[in-house]
Short mmCIF file of C-alpha atoms and ligand atoms in Angstrom, two decimals:
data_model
loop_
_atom_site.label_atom_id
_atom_site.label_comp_id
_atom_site.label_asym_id
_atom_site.label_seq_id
_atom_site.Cartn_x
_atom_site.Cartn_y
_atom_site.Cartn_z
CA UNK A 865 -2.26 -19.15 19.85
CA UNK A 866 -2.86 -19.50 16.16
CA UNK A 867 -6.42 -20.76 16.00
CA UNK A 868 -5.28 -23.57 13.85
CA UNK A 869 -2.96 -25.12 16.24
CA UNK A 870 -5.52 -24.86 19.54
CA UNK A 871 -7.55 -26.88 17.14
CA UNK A 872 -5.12 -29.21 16.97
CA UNK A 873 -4.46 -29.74 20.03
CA UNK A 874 -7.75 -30.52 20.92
CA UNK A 875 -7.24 -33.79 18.40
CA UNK A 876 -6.77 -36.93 18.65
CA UNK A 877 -5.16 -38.86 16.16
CA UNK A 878 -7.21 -41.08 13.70
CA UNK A 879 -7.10 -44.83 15.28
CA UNK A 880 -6.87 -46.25 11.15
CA UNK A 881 -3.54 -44.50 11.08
CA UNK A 882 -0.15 -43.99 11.72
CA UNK A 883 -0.06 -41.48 14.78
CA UNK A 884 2.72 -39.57 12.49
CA UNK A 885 0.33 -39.38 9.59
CA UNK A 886 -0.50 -35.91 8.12
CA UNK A 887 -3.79 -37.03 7.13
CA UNK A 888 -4.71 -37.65 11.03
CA UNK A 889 -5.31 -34.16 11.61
CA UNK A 890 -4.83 -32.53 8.10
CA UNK A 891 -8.71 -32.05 7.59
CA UNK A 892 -10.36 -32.15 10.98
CA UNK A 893 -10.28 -28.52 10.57
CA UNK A 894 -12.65 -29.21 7.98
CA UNK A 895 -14.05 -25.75 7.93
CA UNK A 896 -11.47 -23.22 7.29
CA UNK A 897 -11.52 -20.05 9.11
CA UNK A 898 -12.45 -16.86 6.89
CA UNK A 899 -9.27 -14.86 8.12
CA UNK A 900 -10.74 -12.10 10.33
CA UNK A 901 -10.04 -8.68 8.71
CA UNK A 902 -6.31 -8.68 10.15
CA UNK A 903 -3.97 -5.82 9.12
CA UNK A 904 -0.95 -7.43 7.78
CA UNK A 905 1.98 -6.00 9.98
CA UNK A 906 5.12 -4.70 8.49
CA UNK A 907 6.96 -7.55 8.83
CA UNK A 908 4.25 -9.65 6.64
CA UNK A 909 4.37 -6.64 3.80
CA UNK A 910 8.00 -7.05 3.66
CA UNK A 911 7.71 -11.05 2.89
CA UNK A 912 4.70 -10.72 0.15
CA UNK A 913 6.89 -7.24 -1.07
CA UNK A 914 9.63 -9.98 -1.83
CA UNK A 915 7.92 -12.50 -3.26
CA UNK A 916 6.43 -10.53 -5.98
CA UNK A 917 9.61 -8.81 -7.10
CA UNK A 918 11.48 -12.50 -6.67
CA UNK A 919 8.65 -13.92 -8.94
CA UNK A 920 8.85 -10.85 -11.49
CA UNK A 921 12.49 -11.82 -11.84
CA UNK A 922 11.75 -14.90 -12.55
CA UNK A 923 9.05 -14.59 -14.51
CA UNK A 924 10.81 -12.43 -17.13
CA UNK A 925 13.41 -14.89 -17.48
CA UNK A 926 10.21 -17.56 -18.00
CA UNK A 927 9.04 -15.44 -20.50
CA UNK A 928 12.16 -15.77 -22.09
CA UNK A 929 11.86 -19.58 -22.64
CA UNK A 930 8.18 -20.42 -22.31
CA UNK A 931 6.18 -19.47 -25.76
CA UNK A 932 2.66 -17.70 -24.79
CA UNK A 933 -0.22 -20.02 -25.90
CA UNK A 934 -2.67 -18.13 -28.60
CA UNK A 935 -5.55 -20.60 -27.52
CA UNK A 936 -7.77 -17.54 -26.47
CA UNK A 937 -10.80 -20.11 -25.20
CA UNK A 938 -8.16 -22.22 -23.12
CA UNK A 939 -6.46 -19.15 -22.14
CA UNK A 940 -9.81 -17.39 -20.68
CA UNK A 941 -10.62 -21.32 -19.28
CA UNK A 942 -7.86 -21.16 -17.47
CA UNK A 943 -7.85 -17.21 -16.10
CA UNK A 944 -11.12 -18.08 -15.14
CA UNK A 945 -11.49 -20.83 -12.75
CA UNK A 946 -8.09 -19.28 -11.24
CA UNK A 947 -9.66 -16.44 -11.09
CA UNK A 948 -12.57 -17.48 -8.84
CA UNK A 949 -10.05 -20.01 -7.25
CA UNK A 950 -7.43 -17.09 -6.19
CA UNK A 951 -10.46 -14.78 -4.54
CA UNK A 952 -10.96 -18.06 -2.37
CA UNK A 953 -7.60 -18.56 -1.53
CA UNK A 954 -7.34 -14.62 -0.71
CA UNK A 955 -9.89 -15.18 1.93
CA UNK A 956 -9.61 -18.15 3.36
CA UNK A 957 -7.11 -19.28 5.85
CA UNK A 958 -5.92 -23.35 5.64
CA UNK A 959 -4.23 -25.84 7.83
CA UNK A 960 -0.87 -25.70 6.43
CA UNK A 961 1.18 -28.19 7.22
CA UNK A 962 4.40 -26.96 5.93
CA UNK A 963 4.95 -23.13 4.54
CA UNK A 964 4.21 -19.78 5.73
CA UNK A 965 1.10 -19.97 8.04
CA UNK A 966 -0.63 -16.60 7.50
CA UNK A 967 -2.70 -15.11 5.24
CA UNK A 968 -0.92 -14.23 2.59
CA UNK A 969 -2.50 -12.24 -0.11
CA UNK A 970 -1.27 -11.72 -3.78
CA UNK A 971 -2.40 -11.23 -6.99
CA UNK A 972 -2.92 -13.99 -8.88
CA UNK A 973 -1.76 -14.23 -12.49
CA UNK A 974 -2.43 -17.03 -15.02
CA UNK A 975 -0.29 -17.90 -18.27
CA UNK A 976 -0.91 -20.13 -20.65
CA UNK A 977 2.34 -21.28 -22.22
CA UNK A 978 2.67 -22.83 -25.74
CA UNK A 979 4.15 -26.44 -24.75
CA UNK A 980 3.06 -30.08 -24.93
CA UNK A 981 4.21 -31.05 -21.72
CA UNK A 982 2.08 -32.21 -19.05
CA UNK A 983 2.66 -29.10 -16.62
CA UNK A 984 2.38 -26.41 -14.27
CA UNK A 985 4.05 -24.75 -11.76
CA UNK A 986 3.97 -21.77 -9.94
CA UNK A 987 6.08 -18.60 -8.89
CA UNK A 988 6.52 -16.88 -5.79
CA UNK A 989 4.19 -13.75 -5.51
CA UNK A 990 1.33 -15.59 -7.43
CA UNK A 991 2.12 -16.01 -10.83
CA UNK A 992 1.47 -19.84 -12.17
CA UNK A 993 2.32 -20.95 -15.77
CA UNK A 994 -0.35 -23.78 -17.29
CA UNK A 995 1.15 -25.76 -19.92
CA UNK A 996 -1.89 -26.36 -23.52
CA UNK A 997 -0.57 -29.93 -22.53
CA UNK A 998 -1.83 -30.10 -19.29
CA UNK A 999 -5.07 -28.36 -20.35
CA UNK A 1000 -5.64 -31.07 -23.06
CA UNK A 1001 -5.07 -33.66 -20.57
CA UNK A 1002 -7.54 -32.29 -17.87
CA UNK A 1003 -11.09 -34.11 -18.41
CA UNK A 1004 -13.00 -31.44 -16.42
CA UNK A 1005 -12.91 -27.59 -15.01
CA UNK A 1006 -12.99 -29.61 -11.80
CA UNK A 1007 -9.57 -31.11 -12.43
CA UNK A 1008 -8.35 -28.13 -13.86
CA UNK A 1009 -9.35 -26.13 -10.53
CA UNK A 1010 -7.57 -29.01 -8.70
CA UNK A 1011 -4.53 -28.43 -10.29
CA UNK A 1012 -4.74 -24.29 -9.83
CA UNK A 1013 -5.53 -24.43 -6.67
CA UNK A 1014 -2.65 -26.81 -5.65
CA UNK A 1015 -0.36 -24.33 -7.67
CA UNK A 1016 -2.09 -21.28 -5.61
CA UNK A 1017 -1.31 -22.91 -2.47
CA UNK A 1018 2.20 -23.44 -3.35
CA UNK A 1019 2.50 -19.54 -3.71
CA UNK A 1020 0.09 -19.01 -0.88
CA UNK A 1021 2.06 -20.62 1.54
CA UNK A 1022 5.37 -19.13 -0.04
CA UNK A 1023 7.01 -22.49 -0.56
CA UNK A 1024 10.01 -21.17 -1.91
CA UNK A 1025 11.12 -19.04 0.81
CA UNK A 1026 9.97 -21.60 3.11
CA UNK A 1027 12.44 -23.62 0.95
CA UNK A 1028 15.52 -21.25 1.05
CA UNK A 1029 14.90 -21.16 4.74
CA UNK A 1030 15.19 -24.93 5.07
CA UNK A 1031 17.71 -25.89 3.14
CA UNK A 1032 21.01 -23.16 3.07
CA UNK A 1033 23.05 -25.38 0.95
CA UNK A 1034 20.60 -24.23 -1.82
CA UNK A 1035 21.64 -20.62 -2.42
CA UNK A 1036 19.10 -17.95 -3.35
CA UNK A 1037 20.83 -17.73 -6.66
CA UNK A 1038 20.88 -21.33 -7.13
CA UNK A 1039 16.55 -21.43 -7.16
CA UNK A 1040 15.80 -20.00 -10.04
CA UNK A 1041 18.16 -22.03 -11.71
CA UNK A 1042 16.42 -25.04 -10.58
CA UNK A 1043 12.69 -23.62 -11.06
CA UNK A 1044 13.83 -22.48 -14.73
CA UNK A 1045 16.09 -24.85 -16.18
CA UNK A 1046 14.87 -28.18 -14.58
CA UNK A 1047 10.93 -27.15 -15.00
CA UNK A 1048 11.61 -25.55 -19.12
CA UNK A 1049 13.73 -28.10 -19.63
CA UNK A 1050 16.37 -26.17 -21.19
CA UNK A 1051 18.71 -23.92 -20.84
CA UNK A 1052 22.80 -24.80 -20.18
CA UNK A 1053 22.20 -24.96 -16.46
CA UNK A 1054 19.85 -28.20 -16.80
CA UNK A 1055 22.43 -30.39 -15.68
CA UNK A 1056 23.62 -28.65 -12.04
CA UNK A 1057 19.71 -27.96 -11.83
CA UNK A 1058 18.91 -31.73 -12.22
CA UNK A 1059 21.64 -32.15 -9.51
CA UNK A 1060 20.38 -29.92 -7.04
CA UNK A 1061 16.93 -30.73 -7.37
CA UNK A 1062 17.73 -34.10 -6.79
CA UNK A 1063 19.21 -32.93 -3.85
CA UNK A 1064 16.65 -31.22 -2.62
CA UNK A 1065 14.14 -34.35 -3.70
CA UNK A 1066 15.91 -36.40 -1.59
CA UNK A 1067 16.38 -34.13 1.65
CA UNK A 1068 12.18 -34.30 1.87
CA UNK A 1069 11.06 -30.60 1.37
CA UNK A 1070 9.41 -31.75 -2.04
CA UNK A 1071 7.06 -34.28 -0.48
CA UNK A 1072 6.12 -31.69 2.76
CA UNK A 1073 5.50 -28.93 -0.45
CA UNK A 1074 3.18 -31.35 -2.61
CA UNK A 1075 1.41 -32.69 0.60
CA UNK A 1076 0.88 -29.02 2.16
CA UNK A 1077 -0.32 -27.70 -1.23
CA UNK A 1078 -2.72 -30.95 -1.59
CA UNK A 1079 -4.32 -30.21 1.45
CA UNK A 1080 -4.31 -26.50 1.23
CA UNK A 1081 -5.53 -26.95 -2.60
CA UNK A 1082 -8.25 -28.52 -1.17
CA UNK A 1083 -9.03 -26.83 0.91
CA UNK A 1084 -9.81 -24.11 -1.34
CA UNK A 1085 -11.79 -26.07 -3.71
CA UNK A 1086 -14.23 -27.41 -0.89
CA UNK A 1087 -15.20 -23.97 -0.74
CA UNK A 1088 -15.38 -23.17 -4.49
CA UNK A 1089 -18.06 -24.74 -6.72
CA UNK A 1090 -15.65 -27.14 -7.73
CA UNK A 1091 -15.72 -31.21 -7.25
CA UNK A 1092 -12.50 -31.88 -4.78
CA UNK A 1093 -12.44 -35.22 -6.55
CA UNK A 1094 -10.89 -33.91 -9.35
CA UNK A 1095 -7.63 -33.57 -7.49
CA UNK A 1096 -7.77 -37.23 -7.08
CA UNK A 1097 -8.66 -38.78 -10.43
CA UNK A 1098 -5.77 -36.32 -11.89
CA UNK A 1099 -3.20 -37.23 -9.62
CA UNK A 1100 -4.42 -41.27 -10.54
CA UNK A 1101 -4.64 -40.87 -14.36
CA UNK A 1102 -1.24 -39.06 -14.26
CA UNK A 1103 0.39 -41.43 -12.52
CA UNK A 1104 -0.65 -44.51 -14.37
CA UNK A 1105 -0.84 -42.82 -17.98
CA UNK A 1106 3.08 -43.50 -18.82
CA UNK A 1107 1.71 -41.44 -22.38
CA UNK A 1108 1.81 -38.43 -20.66
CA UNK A 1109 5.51 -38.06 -19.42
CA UNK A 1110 3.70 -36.12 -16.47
CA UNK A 1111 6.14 -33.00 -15.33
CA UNK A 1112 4.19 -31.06 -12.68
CA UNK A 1113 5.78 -28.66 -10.53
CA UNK A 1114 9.50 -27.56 -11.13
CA UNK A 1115 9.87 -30.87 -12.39
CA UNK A 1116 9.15 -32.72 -9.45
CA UNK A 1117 7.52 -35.74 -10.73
CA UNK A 1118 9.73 -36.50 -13.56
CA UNK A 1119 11.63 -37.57 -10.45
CA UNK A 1120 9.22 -37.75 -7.88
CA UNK A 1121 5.58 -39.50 -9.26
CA UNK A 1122 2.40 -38.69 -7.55
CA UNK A 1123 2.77 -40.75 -4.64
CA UNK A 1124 0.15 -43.29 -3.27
CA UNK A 1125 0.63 -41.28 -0.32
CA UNK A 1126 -0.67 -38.30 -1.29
CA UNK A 1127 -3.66 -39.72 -3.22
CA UNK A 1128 -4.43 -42.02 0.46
CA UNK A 1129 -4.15 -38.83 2.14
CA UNK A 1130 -6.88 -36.77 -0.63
CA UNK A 1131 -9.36 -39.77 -0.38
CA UNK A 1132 -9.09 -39.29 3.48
CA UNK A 1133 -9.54 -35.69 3.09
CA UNK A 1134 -12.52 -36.21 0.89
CA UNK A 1135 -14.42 -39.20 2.92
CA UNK A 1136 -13.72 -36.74 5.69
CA UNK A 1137 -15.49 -33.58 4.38
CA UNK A 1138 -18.34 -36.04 3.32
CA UNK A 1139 -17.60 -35.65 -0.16
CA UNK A 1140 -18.93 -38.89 -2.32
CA UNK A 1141 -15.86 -40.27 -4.47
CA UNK A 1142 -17.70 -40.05 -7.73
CA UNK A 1143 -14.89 -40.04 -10.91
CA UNK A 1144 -18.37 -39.99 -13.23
CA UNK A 1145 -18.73 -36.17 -12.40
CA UNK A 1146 -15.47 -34.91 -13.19
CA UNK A 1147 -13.98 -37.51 -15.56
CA UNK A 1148 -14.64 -38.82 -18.92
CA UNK A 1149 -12.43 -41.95 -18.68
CA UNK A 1150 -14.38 -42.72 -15.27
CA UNK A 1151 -17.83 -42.30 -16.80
CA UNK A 1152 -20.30 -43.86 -19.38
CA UNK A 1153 -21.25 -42.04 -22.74
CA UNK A 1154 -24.39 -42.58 -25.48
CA UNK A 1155 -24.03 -43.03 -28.97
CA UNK A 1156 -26.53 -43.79 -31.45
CA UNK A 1157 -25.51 -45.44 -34.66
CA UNK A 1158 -27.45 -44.92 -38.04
CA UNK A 1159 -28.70 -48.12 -37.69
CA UNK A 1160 -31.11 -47.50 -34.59
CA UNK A 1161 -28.96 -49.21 -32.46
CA UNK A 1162 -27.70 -47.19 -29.43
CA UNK A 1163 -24.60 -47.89 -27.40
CA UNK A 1164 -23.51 -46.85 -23.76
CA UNK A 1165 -20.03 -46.86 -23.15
CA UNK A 1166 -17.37 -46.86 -20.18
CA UNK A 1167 -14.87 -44.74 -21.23
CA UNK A 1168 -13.37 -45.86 -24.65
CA UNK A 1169 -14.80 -49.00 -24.08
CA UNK A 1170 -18.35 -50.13 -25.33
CA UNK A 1171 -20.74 -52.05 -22.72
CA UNK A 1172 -24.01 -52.66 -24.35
CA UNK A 1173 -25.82 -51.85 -27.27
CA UNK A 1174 -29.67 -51.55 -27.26
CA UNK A 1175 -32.12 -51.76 -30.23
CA UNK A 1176 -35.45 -51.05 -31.13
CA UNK A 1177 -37.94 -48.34 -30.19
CA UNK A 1178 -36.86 -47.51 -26.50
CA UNK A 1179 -32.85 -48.17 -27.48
CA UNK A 1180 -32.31 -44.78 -26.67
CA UNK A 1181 -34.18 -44.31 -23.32
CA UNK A 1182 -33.11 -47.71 -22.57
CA UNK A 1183 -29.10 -46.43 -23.05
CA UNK A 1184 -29.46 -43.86 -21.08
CA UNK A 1185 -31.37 -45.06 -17.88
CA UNK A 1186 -28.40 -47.74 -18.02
CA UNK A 1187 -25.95 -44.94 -18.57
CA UNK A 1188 -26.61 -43.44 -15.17
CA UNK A 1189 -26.96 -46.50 -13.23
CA UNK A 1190 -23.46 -47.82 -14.76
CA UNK A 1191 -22.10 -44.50 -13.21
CA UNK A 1192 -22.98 -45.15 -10.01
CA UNK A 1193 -21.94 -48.73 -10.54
CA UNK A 1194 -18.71 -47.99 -11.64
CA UNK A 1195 -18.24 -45.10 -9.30
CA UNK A 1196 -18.86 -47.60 -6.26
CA UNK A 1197 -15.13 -49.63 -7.94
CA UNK A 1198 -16.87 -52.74 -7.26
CA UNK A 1199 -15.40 -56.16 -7.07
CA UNK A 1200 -15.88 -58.48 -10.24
CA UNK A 1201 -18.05 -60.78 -8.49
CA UNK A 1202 -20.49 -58.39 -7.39
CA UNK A 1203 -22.20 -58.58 -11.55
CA UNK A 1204 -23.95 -60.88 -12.86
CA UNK A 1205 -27.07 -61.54 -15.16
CA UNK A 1206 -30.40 -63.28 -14.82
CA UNK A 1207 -32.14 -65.79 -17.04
CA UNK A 1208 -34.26 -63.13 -18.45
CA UNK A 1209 -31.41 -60.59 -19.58
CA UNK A 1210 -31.39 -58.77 -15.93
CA UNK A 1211 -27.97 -57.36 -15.48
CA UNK A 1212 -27.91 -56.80 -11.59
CA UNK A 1213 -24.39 -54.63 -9.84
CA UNK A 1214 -24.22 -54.53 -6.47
CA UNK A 1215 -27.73 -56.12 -6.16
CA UNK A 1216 -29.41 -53.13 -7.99
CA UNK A 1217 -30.65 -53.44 -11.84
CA UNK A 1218 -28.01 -51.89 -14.10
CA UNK A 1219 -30.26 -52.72 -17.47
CA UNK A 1220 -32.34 -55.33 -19.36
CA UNK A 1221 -30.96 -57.58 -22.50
CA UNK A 1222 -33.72 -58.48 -24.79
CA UNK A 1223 -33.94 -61.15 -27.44
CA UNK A 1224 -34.18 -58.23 -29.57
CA UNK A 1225 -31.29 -56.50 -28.71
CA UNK A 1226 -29.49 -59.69 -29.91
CA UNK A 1227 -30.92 -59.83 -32.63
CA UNK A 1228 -29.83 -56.91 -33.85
CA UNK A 1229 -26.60 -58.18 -32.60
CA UNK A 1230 -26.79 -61.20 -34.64
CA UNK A 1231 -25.88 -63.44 -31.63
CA UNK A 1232 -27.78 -65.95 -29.44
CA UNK A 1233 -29.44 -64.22 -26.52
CA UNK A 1234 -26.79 -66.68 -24.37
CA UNK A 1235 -24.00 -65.04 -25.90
CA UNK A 1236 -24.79 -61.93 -25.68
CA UNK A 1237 -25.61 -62.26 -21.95
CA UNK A 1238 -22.30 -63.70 -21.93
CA UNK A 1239 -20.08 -61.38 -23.27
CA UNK A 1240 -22.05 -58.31 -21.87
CA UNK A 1241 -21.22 -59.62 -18.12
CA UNK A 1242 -17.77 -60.36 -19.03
CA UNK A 1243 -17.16 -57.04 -21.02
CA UNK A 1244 -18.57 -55.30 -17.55
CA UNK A 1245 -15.99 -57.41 -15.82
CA UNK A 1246 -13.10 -56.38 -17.79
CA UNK A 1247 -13.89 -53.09 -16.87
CA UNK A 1248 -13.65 -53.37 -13.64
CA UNK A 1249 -10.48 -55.70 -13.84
CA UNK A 1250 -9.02 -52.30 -15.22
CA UNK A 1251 -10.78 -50.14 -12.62
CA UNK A 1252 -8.96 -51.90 -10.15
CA UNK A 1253 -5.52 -50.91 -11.24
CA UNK A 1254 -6.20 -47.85 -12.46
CA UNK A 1255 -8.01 -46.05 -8.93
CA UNK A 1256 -6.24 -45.75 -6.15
CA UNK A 1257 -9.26 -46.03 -3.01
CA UNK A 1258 -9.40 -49.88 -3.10
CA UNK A 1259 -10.81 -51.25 0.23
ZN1 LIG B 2402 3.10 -29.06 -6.32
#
């Protein structure tokens, strides 16, 4: 029996959830199997043997469309962390919960392509295209390796011939059609791609890909040096940033958004493997920054949005003592009661000092002290107003 399975069996469903949930079972095989040194049989050689000349067809035609980016330090970025992402995925079997089960090892290639778009996607036989967009939207190498590795797992798990299998009424021929047009965007055939994808959308296999190449995803980057979390806070920003006309994955979620679903079932995965939900480490819209002005004064802030400003000799050390204690703050997605300030300038989150307001500080502020305790609360407040529809883990 396929060691995954027997472990399954020995399961029992999570009482929180739905007994047909993925996420019941998904991670309890927390730690993935190193696939023993097992020869790949003939009939396994013959599957990877088609995927790679199926994705160098398709490729080529790519190439055709997709302009190579010249951004040589986002292009080695990039062919970096996939790098170290693909030697993981080479070695380490996953619970898949829909694809091709084995092992299946390729060669992973990376391309950079020259578009604004908000994208990547991957072939069959291991090669994935990154769009500059998508790079330039990424706030960390931990979101970027979130992204590769759920683009690795599609391949991995050969989701297109798992595909073809399920669904005969879309032809071999009729694939790349759908992978190039729908996902370039161009090309005459857009408009019988559109249909059939929706097609295919709406028959399920698109939701069973994303979810198996979440989990599988992350399953590789629990055992990379990369923060898991990152697959999270991407999938969140992308869905509620309308700015970024997100496309991700042969067009998929032009049609098909990052689902609540599949951001439940990652913050299962990741309470699961023990892994603290903290957006501060692999964010920069989740976490607090320093700046000192000219003037002395220095100012933490929560994103694009300023907190507090300290001034006088200690402004600085001041800032940035507060700087990490708003992180963990923040990172906990607190409830707007839980801050509030003390007669003496004390602002207190979740019972813990956060930082100290001095008559100074409003001086330099040129506003009563009251005020300035004031605003300060309610300026933390609104920021966690717009935490609480912007993360997706609320109790
Ligand atoms: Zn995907």
């Amino acid at each position: 029996m396929n060691p995954i399975l027997a472990c399954l069996a020995l399961l029992s469903p999570s009482p929180r959830l739905a007994p047909d949930a993925y996420v019941d079972w998904a991670w309890q095989d927390a730690q993935p199997a190193i696939a023993a040194a097992q020869p790949v049989d003939a009939g396994q050689q013959r599957d990877i043997e088609s995927d790679k000349s199926l994705g160098k067809k398709y490729s080529e035609e790519i190439d055709k469309e997709l302009k190579a980016s010249e951004d040589k330090a986002m292009i080695e970025r990039v062919q970096r962390i996939g790098g170290e992402l693909a030697l993981i995925a080479n070695e380490t079997l996953t619970p898949v919960i829909w694809g091709d089960k084995r092992l299946n090892r390729f060669e992973y290639t990376f391309k950079v392509v020259n578009e604004k778009d908000v994208n990547a996607f991957s072939l069959p036989g291991g090669t994935i295209y990154v769009y500059e967009g998508l790079v330039k939207y990424i706030e960390s190498d931990s979101e970027l390796a979130g992204v590769l590795a759920h683009e690795i797992a599609h391949a991995a798990l050969r989701h297109v011939a798992a595909l073809q299998r399920e669904q005969s009424k879309i032809s071999a021929v009729q694939i790349p059609l759908i992978i190039a047009a729908v996902l370039t965007g161009k090309g005459g055939e857009a408009l019988m791609a559109t249909q059939l994808t929706t097609q295919a959308i709406s028959s399920g296999w698109s939701v069973k890909a994303e979810q198996a190449a979440d989990l599988s995803g992350f399953t590789y980057m629990v055992r990379s040096k990369y923060n898991p979390v990152g697959m999270l806070t991407m999938m969140e920003r992308l869905a509620k940033d309308e700015r970024a006309a997100p496309v991700v994955d042969w067009g998929i979620y032009r049609t098909h958004p990052p689902g609540r679903q599949r951001a439940d079932a990652l913050t299962e995965y990741l309470r699961t493997a023990n892994i603290p939900l903290r957006r501060s480490e692999v964010t920069t819209s989740f976490r607090t920054s320093v700046s000192a002005a000219d003037n002395g004064r220095v100012t933490v802030s929560f994103g694009n949005r300023a907190i507090v400003s300290f001034a006088g000799e200690e402004a600085l050390k001041r800032a940035d003592e507060a700087a990490l204690r708003l992180n963990t703050f923040f990172d906990e997605d607190p409830e707007l009661f839980q801050v509030g300030i003390g007669e003496d300038g004390t602002v207190v989150g979740l019972r813990r000092p956060l930082f100290q307001l001095t008559p100074g500080d409003a001086e330099a502020a040129k506003v009563p002290f009251d005020e300035l305790k004031r605003t300060t609360v309610g300026g933390i407040r609104t920021v966690l107003y717009g935490l609480s529809y912007r993360v997706w883990n609320r109790r």
